[in-house]
Short mmCIF file of N, CA and C in Angstrom, two decimals:
data_model
loop_
_atom_site.label_atom_id
_atom_site.label_comp_id
_atom_site.label_asym_id
_atom_site.label_seq_id
_atom_site.Cartn_x
_atom_site.Cartn_y
_atom_site.Cartn_z
N MET A 1 1.03 16.82 -13.72
CA MET A 1 0.30 17.95 -14.24
C MET A 1 -0.94 18.16 -13.38
N VAL A 2 -1.21 19.39 -12.99
CA VAL A 2 -2.35 19.73 -12.14
C VAL A 2 -3.21 20.74 -12.88
N ASN A 3 -4.50 20.45 -12.98
CA ASN A 3 -5.41 21.41 -13.61
C ASN A 3 -5.69 22.54 -12.63
N LYS A 4 -5.61 23.75 -13.10
CA LYS A 4 -5.93 24.92 -12.29
C LYS A 4 -7.16 25.58 -12.89
N GLU A 5 -7.72 26.52 -12.16
CA GLU A 5 -8.93 27.18 -12.62
C GLU A 5 -8.70 27.94 -13.92
N TYR A 6 -7.56 28.60 -14.06
CA TYR A 6 -7.32 29.44 -15.23
C TYR A 6 -6.18 28.95 -16.11
N GLY A 7 -5.51 27.90 -15.74
CA GLY A 7 -4.39 27.44 -16.53
C GLY A 7 -4.01 26.03 -16.13
N VAL A 8 -2.97 25.54 -16.71
CA VAL A 8 -2.48 24.21 -16.41
C VAL A 8 -1.08 24.34 -15.82
N MET A 9 -0.86 23.72 -14.68
CA MET A 9 0.45 23.75 -14.04
C MET A 9 1.21 22.51 -14.49
N ASP A 10 2.33 22.70 -15.15
CA ASP A 10 3.09 21.59 -15.70
C ASP A 10 4.58 21.87 -15.47
N PHE A 11 5.23 21.08 -14.63
CA PHE A 11 6.66 21.21 -14.36
C PHE A 11 7.04 22.62 -13.89
N GLY A 12 6.25 23.21 -13.00
CA GLY A 12 6.57 24.53 -12.46
C GLY A 12 6.17 25.68 -13.35
N PHE A 13 5.47 25.42 -14.44
CA PHE A 13 5.00 26.46 -15.35
C PHE A 13 3.48 26.46 -15.39
N GLU A 14 2.88 27.64 -15.35
CA GLU A 14 1.46 27.74 -15.63
C GLU A 14 1.33 28.08 -17.10
N THR A 15 0.45 27.39 -17.80
CA THR A 15 0.30 27.57 -19.24
C THR A 15 -1.10 28.07 -19.55
N TYR A 16 -1.18 29.13 -20.35
CA TYR A 16 -2.44 29.70 -20.80
C TYR A 16 -2.40 29.80 -22.31
N GLU A 17 -3.54 29.64 -22.96
CA GLU A 17 -3.62 29.78 -24.42
C GLU A 17 -4.74 30.74 -24.79
N ILE A 18 -4.46 31.55 -25.78
CA ILE A 18 -5.48 32.39 -26.41
C ILE A 18 -5.45 32.01 -27.88
N ILE A 19 -6.58 31.55 -28.38
CA ILE A 19 -6.64 31.12 -29.78
C ILE A 19 -7.64 32.00 -30.52
N ASN A 20 -7.15 32.67 -31.55
CA ASN A 20 -8.00 33.47 -32.43
C ASN A 20 -7.66 33.04 -33.85
N PRO A 21 -8.51 32.20 -34.48
CA PRO A 21 -8.20 31.68 -35.82
C PRO A 21 -8.01 32.78 -36.87
N ASN A 22 -8.56 33.99 -36.62
CA ASN A 22 -8.39 35.08 -37.57
C ASN A 22 -6.97 35.63 -37.57
N TYR A 23 -6.29 35.57 -36.43
CA TYR A 23 -5.00 36.24 -36.32
C TYR A 23 -3.86 35.34 -35.84
N ALA A 24 -4.00 34.74 -34.67
CA ALA A 24 -2.87 33.98 -34.11
C ALA A 24 -3.30 33.13 -32.93
N LYS A 25 -2.38 32.27 -32.57
CA LYS A 25 -2.51 31.47 -31.35
C LYS A 25 -1.38 31.93 -30.43
N LEU A 26 -1.72 32.28 -29.20
CA LEU A 26 -0.73 32.70 -28.23
C LEU A 26 -0.69 31.69 -27.09
N VAL A 27 0.50 31.28 -26.72
CA VAL A 27 0.69 30.39 -25.58
C VAL A 27 1.57 31.14 -24.59
N PHE A 28 1.06 31.30 -23.37
CA PHE A 28 1.79 31.99 -22.31
C PHE A 28 2.25 30.96 -21.29
N LYS A 29 3.53 30.98 -20.95
CA LYS A 29 4.07 30.09 -19.92
C LYS A 29 4.69 30.97 -18.84
N LEU A 30 4.17 30.86 -17.64
CA LEU A 30 4.62 31.66 -16.51
C LEU A 30 5.29 30.74 -15.50
N ASN A 31 6.56 31.02 -15.19
CA ASN A 31 7.25 30.14 -14.23
C ASN A 31 7.16 30.71 -12.83
N ASN A 32 7.69 29.98 -11.87
CA ASN A 32 7.59 30.36 -10.46
C ASN A 32 8.35 31.64 -10.14
N ALA A 33 9.34 32.01 -10.94
CA ALA A 33 10.13 33.22 -10.70
C ALA A 33 9.47 34.47 -11.28
N GLY A 34 8.34 34.31 -11.97
CA GLY A 34 7.65 35.45 -12.55
C GLY A 34 8.06 35.77 -13.97
N ASN A 35 8.87 34.93 -14.59
CA ASN A 35 9.25 35.14 -15.98
C ASN A 35 8.17 34.57 -16.90
N LEU A 36 7.96 35.23 -18.01
CA LEU A 36 6.90 34.86 -18.93
C LEU A 36 7.50 34.53 -20.29
N THR A 37 7.10 33.41 -20.86
CA THR A 37 7.49 33.05 -22.22
C THR A 37 6.25 33.10 -23.08
N ILE A 38 6.33 33.82 -24.20
CA ILE A 38 5.20 33.93 -25.12
C ILE A 38 5.57 33.23 -26.41
N GLU A 39 4.72 32.33 -26.83
CA GLU A 39 4.87 31.66 -28.12
C GLU A 39 3.72 32.17 -28.99
N ALA A 40 4.05 32.89 -30.05
CA ALA A 40 3.05 33.48 -30.94
C ALA A 40 3.11 32.77 -32.29
N ILE A 41 1.98 32.21 -32.70
CA ILE A 41 1.92 31.46 -33.95
C ILE A 41 0.89 32.15 -34.85
N PRO A 42 1.32 32.75 -35.97
CA PRO A 42 0.39 33.50 -36.81
C PRO A 42 -0.57 32.60 -37.58
N SER A 43 -1.70 33.18 -37.95
CA SER A 43 -2.69 32.48 -38.76
C SER A 43 -2.20 32.37 -40.19
N LEU A 44 -2.63 31.32 -40.87
CA LEU A 44 -2.31 31.17 -42.30
C LEU A 44 -3.08 32.18 -43.14
N THR A 45 -4.22 32.67 -42.60
CA THR A 45 -5.07 33.64 -43.30
C THR A 45 -5.31 34.84 -42.38
N PRO A 46 -4.31 35.73 -42.21
CA PRO A 46 -4.44 36.84 -41.26
C PRO A 46 -5.64 37.73 -41.53
N GLY A 47 -6.44 37.97 -40.49
CA GLY A 47 -7.59 38.85 -40.59
C GLY A 47 -8.82 38.22 -41.18
N VAL A 48 -8.72 36.98 -41.66
CA VAL A 48 -9.84 36.30 -42.31
C VAL A 48 -10.03 34.94 -41.64
N LYS A 49 -11.29 34.56 -41.44
CA LYS A 49 -11.54 33.24 -40.87
C LYS A 49 -11.13 32.17 -41.87
N PRO A 50 -10.55 31.07 -41.37
CA PRO A 50 -10.17 29.98 -42.26
C PRO A 50 -11.40 29.38 -42.95
N GLU A 51 -11.20 28.83 -44.14
CA GLU A 51 -12.29 28.23 -44.90
C GLU A 51 -12.95 27.12 -44.10
N GLY A 52 -14.27 27.09 -44.13
CA GLY A 52 -15.01 26.04 -43.45
C GLY A 52 -15.32 26.34 -42.00
N THR A 53 -14.81 27.46 -41.48
CA THR A 53 -15.07 27.81 -40.08
C THR A 53 -16.50 28.31 -39.94
N GLN A 54 -17.22 27.74 -38.99
CA GLN A 54 -18.59 28.16 -38.74
C GLN A 54 -18.78 28.42 -37.26
N HIS A 55 -19.28 29.58 -36.92
CA HIS A 55 -19.59 29.95 -35.53
C HIS A 55 -18.40 29.73 -34.60
N GLY A 56 -17.21 30.04 -35.07
CA GLY A 56 -16.01 29.92 -34.26
C GLY A 56 -15.42 28.53 -34.17
N LYS A 57 -16.10 27.54 -34.75
CA LYS A 57 -15.59 26.17 -34.71
C LYS A 57 -14.80 25.87 -35.98
N VAL A 58 -13.64 25.27 -35.79
CA VAL A 58 -12.78 24.91 -36.92
C VAL A 58 -12.91 23.41 -37.15
N PRO A 59 -13.25 23.01 -38.39
CA PRO A 59 -13.38 21.57 -38.67
C PRO A 59 -12.08 20.81 -38.39
N LYS A 60 -12.23 19.60 -37.92
CA LYS A 60 -11.08 18.76 -37.60
C LYS A 60 -10.23 18.57 -38.86
N GLY A 61 -8.91 18.70 -38.69
CA GLY A 61 -7.98 18.51 -39.80
C GLY A 61 -7.68 19.77 -40.58
N THR A 62 -8.39 20.87 -40.30
CA THR A 62 -8.15 22.13 -41.00
C THR A 62 -6.88 22.79 -40.45
N LYS A 63 -5.98 23.17 -41.34
CA LYS A 63 -4.77 23.87 -40.92
C LYS A 63 -5.10 25.35 -40.77
N VAL A 64 -4.83 25.88 -39.58
CA VAL A 64 -5.20 27.25 -39.26
C VAL A 64 -3.96 28.11 -39.02
N PHE A 65 -2.95 27.55 -38.37
CA PHE A 65 -1.80 28.33 -37.95
C PHE A 65 -0.53 27.90 -38.67
N ASP A 66 0.36 28.88 -38.88
CA ASP A 66 1.63 28.65 -39.57
C ASP A 66 2.72 28.39 -38.53
N TYR A 67 2.87 27.13 -38.14
CA TYR A 67 3.82 26.76 -37.09
C TYR A 67 5.27 26.96 -37.51
N GLU A 68 5.53 27.07 -38.80
CA GLU A 68 6.90 27.28 -39.28
C GLU A 68 7.42 28.68 -38.95
N THR A 69 6.50 29.63 -38.78
CA THR A 69 6.91 31.02 -38.55
C THR A 69 6.60 31.50 -37.14
N LYS A 70 6.49 30.59 -36.19
CA LYS A 70 6.18 31.01 -34.83
C LYS A 70 7.34 31.80 -34.23
N ILE A 71 6.99 32.69 -33.32
CA ILE A 71 7.97 33.53 -32.62
C ILE A 71 7.86 33.21 -31.14
N ILE A 72 8.99 32.95 -30.52
CA ILE A 72 9.03 32.69 -29.08
C ILE A 72 9.90 33.76 -28.44
N ILE A 73 9.35 34.42 -27.42
CA ILE A 73 10.11 35.46 -26.73
C ILE A 73 9.93 35.28 -25.23
N SER A 74 11.01 35.46 -24.49
CA SER A 74 10.97 35.35 -23.03
C SER A 74 11.01 36.75 -22.43
N LEU A 75 10.12 36.99 -21.48
CA LEU A 75 10.04 38.28 -20.82
C LEU A 75 10.41 38.12 -19.36
N SER A 76 11.14 39.07 -18.84
CA SER A 76 11.52 39.04 -17.43
C SER A 76 10.37 39.58 -16.59
N TYR A 77 10.53 39.46 -15.30
CA TYR A 77 9.52 39.97 -14.37
C TYR A 77 9.31 41.47 -14.56
N SER A 78 10.39 42.22 -14.78
CA SER A 78 10.27 43.68 -14.97
C SER A 78 9.53 44.01 -16.27
N ASP A 79 9.71 43.20 -17.32
CA ASP A 79 8.94 43.39 -18.55
C ASP A 79 7.45 43.21 -18.27
N CYS A 80 7.12 42.21 -17.48
CA CYS A 80 5.71 41.94 -17.14
C CYS A 80 5.12 43.10 -16.34
N ILE A 81 5.91 43.69 -15.44
CA ILE A 81 5.46 44.85 -14.67
C ILE A 81 5.19 46.02 -15.61
N ASN A 82 6.06 46.25 -16.59
CA ASN A 82 5.86 47.34 -17.56
C ASN A 82 4.60 47.12 -18.39
N ILE A 83 4.33 45.88 -18.77
CA ILE A 83 3.10 45.58 -19.52
C ILE A 83 1.89 45.85 -18.64
N SER A 84 1.96 45.46 -17.39
CA SER A 84 0.87 45.68 -16.44
C SER A 84 0.61 47.18 -16.24
N LYS A 85 1.68 47.97 -16.15
CA LYS A 85 1.53 49.43 -15.99
C LYS A 85 0.87 50.04 -17.22
N LEU A 86 1.26 49.60 -18.41
CA LEU A 86 0.66 50.11 -19.64
C LEU A 86 -0.83 49.78 -19.68
N ALA A 87 -1.18 48.56 -19.28
CA ALA A 87 -2.57 48.12 -19.33
C ALA A 87 -3.42 48.80 -18.26
N SER A 88 -2.85 49.09 -17.10
CA SER A 88 -3.64 49.69 -16.02
C SER A 88 -3.80 51.20 -16.18
N ASN A 89 -2.97 51.83 -16.97
CA ASN A 89 -3.06 53.27 -17.21
C ASN A 89 -2.97 53.55 -18.70
N PRO A 90 -4.00 53.14 -19.48
CA PRO A 90 -3.91 53.29 -20.94
C PRO A 90 -3.99 54.74 -21.39
N LYS A 91 -3.14 55.09 -22.32
CA LYS A 91 -3.14 56.41 -22.95
C LYS A 91 -3.05 56.20 -24.44
N PRO A 92 -3.75 57.02 -25.23
CA PRO A 92 -3.70 56.84 -26.69
C PRO A 92 -2.27 56.89 -27.21
N ASN A 93 -1.95 55.96 -28.09
CA ASN A 93 -0.66 55.85 -28.77
C ASN A 93 0.52 55.55 -27.85
N ALA A 94 0.26 55.15 -26.62
CA ALA A 94 1.35 54.73 -25.73
C ALA A 94 1.89 53.40 -26.24
N THR A 95 3.21 53.26 -26.28
CA THR A 95 3.81 52.02 -26.78
C THR A 95 4.84 51.50 -25.79
N LEU A 96 5.02 50.20 -25.85
CA LEU A 96 6.04 49.53 -25.07
C LEU A 96 6.77 48.60 -26.02
N LYS A 97 8.08 48.80 -26.18
CA LYS A 97 8.88 47.95 -27.07
C LYS A 97 9.77 47.05 -26.23
N LEU A 98 9.73 45.78 -26.55
CA LEU A 98 10.55 44.79 -25.86
C LEU A 98 11.50 44.18 -26.89
N TYR A 99 12.79 44.23 -26.62
CA TYR A 99 13.80 43.75 -27.55
C TYR A 99 14.51 42.53 -26.97
N ARG A 100 14.79 41.58 -27.83
CA ARG A 100 15.64 40.44 -27.48
C ARG A 100 16.57 40.22 -28.67
N ASN A 101 17.86 40.44 -28.47
CA ASN A 101 18.83 40.31 -29.55
C ASN A 101 19.96 39.37 -29.13
N SER A 102 20.44 38.62 -30.09
CA SER A 102 21.62 37.77 -29.87
C SER A 102 22.34 37.65 -31.21
N THR A 103 23.36 36.84 -31.26
CA THR A 103 24.09 36.64 -32.52
C THR A 103 23.28 35.82 -33.51
N LYS A 104 22.22 35.13 -33.05
CA LYS A 104 21.43 34.27 -33.94
C LYS A 104 20.08 34.85 -34.32
N PHE A 105 19.59 35.84 -33.59
CA PHE A 105 18.28 36.40 -33.90
C PHE A 105 18.13 37.81 -33.36
N SER A 106 17.10 38.49 -33.85
CA SER A 106 16.70 39.79 -33.35
C SER A 106 15.18 39.77 -33.27
N LYS A 107 14.64 39.96 -32.07
CA LYS A 107 13.19 39.91 -31.88
C LYS A 107 12.72 41.19 -31.22
N THR A 108 11.59 41.69 -31.70
CA THR A 108 10.97 42.87 -31.13
C THR A 108 9.48 42.61 -30.97
N VAL A 109 8.97 42.94 -29.80
CA VAL A 109 7.53 42.89 -29.56
C VAL A 109 7.12 44.29 -29.16
N THR A 110 6.17 44.87 -29.91
CA THR A 110 5.70 46.22 -29.64
C THR A 110 4.23 46.15 -29.24
N ILE A 111 3.92 46.64 -28.05
CA ILE A 111 2.54 46.70 -27.58
C ILE A 111 2.11 48.15 -27.65
N THR A 112 1.01 48.40 -28.36
CA THR A 112 0.52 49.76 -28.56
C THR A 112 -0.90 49.88 -28.03
N CYS A 113 -1.15 50.97 -27.34
CA CYS A 113 -2.49 51.27 -26.83
C CYS A 113 -3.17 52.19 -27.85
N ASN A 114 -4.36 51.80 -28.30
CA ASN A 114 -5.10 52.58 -29.29
C ASN A 114 -6.45 52.99 -28.72
N GLU A 115 -6.88 54.19 -29.07
CA GLU A 115 -8.18 54.67 -28.60
C GLU A 115 -9.27 54.16 -29.53
N ASP A 116 -10.35 53.67 -28.95
CA ASP A 116 -11.50 53.21 -29.72
C ASP A 116 -12.26 54.44 -30.21
N THR A 117 -12.37 54.60 -31.53
CA THR A 117 -13.01 55.80 -32.09
C THR A 117 -14.51 55.84 -31.81
N SER A 118 -15.13 54.70 -31.58
CA SER A 118 -16.57 54.68 -31.31
C SER A 118 -16.87 55.01 -29.85
N ASN A 119 -15.90 54.84 -28.97
CA ASN A 119 -16.09 55.12 -27.55
C ASN A 119 -14.79 55.71 -27.00
N ASN A 120 -14.81 57.00 -26.68
CA ASN A 120 -13.59 57.70 -26.28
C ASN A 120 -12.97 57.19 -24.99
N ASN A 121 -13.76 56.53 -24.15
CA ASN A 121 -13.23 56.05 -22.88
C ASN A 121 -12.70 54.63 -22.95
N LYS A 122 -12.75 54.01 -24.11
CA LYS A 122 -12.30 52.63 -24.27
C LYS A 122 -11.01 52.59 -25.07
N TYR A 123 -10.18 51.62 -24.75
CA TYR A 123 -8.92 51.43 -25.45
C TYR A 123 -8.79 49.97 -25.85
N TYR A 124 -8.04 49.74 -26.89
CA TYR A 124 -7.69 48.38 -27.26
C TYR A 124 -6.20 48.36 -27.56
N PHE A 125 -5.62 47.19 -27.48
CA PHE A 125 -4.18 47.03 -27.65
C PHE A 125 -3.88 46.23 -28.90
N THR A 126 -2.77 46.54 -29.52
CA THR A 126 -2.26 45.72 -30.62
C THR A 126 -0.84 45.29 -30.25
N ILE A 127 -0.51 44.09 -30.65
CA ILE A 127 0.83 43.56 -30.41
C ILE A 127 1.45 43.25 -31.77
N ASN A 128 2.59 43.85 -32.04
CA ASN A 128 3.34 43.58 -33.27
C ASN A 128 4.53 42.70 -32.93
N PHE A 129 4.61 41.57 -33.60
CA PHE A 129 5.73 40.65 -33.43
C PHE A 129 6.64 40.78 -34.65
N ASP A 130 7.94 40.86 -34.41
CA ASP A 130 8.92 40.97 -35.49
C ASP A 130 10.15 40.16 -35.10
N SER A 131 10.54 39.23 -35.95
CA SER A 131 11.69 38.38 -35.67
C SER A 131 12.52 38.21 -36.93
N THR A 132 13.84 38.36 -36.79
CA THR A 132 14.77 38.14 -37.89
C THR A 132 15.85 37.19 -37.41
N THR A 133 16.09 36.13 -38.19
CA THR A 133 17.12 35.16 -37.82
C THR A 133 18.44 35.53 -38.49
N ILE A 134 19.50 34.83 -38.13
CA ILE A 134 20.82 35.07 -38.70
C ILE A 134 20.83 34.80 -40.20
N ASP A 135 19.93 33.92 -40.66
CA ASP A 135 19.82 33.60 -42.09
C ASP A 135 19.08 34.67 -42.88
N GLY A 136 18.57 35.70 -42.19
CA GLY A 136 17.84 36.77 -42.86
C GLY A 136 16.35 36.50 -43.01
N VAL A 137 15.86 35.42 -42.43
CA VAL A 137 14.43 35.11 -42.50
C VAL A 137 13.70 36.04 -41.54
N ASN A 138 12.74 36.80 -42.08
CA ASN A 138 12.00 37.77 -41.29
C ASN A 138 10.56 37.32 -41.15
N THR A 139 10.06 37.35 -39.92
CA THR A 139 8.67 37.02 -39.64
C THR A 139 8.05 38.21 -38.93
N LYS A 140 6.93 38.70 -39.47
CA LYS A 140 6.22 39.83 -38.87
C LYS A 140 4.74 39.53 -38.89
N PHE A 141 4.06 39.86 -37.81
CA PHE A 141 2.61 39.84 -37.83
C PHE A 141 2.07 40.69 -36.69
N LYS A 142 0.82 41.12 -36.87
CA LYS A 142 0.16 42.02 -35.94
C LYS A 142 -1.03 41.29 -35.35
N LEU A 143 -1.25 41.51 -34.06
CA LEU A 143 -2.36 40.86 -33.38
C LEU A 143 -3.15 41.90 -32.59
N PRO A 144 -4.40 42.18 -33.00
CA PRO A 144 -5.23 43.08 -32.20
C PRO A 144 -5.72 42.34 -30.95
N MET A 145 -5.66 43.01 -29.81
CA MET A 145 -6.06 42.40 -28.55
C MET A 145 -7.19 43.22 -27.94
N SER A 146 -8.09 42.53 -27.28
CA SER A 146 -9.16 43.20 -26.55
C SER A 146 -8.61 43.69 -25.22
N ASP A 147 -9.15 44.82 -24.73
CA ASP A 147 -8.70 45.31 -23.43
C ASP A 147 -9.16 44.39 -22.30
N VAL A 148 -10.11 43.52 -22.57
CA VAL A 148 -10.59 42.59 -21.55
C VAL A 148 -9.47 41.66 -21.10
N ILE A 149 -8.58 41.28 -22.01
CA ILE A 149 -7.49 40.38 -21.68
C ILE A 149 -6.55 41.01 -20.66
N PHE A 150 -6.41 42.33 -20.70
CA PHE A 150 -5.47 43.01 -19.82
C PHE A 150 -6.10 43.46 -18.50
N GLU A 151 -7.39 43.20 -18.29
CA GLU A 151 -8.04 43.63 -17.04
C GLU A 151 -7.81 42.65 -15.93
#
């Protein structure tokens, strides 16, 4: 394992994490071929800080994320290019839907560009995760993202 400036290189994968206790934990794994795997783990208390959280610090032993309902989706290089195009040329209500379907699951990730009402020249993104398994178990959650992440 080699530490990098912005991520950790482990077995040919660069790993990045974004942790927001209010909404979700995202783990990005980028391999040498340009494919991206996203692991999205929703918060147990969506939109609300977990109990005992002070100044962004979570007390040791506090359960914050619902690991039972995590969604993992793999994106190809062309999917990553489409995400990059959406982020570099934001337009109000522009959406990008990514589908992954098989006989065992159906997964959809929708990235939407929203206009900031307080500042007409600023945009923010939301990511909606939706997964249904063959057993009929449905997991859905929404994650607001800052435009800074996409710059």
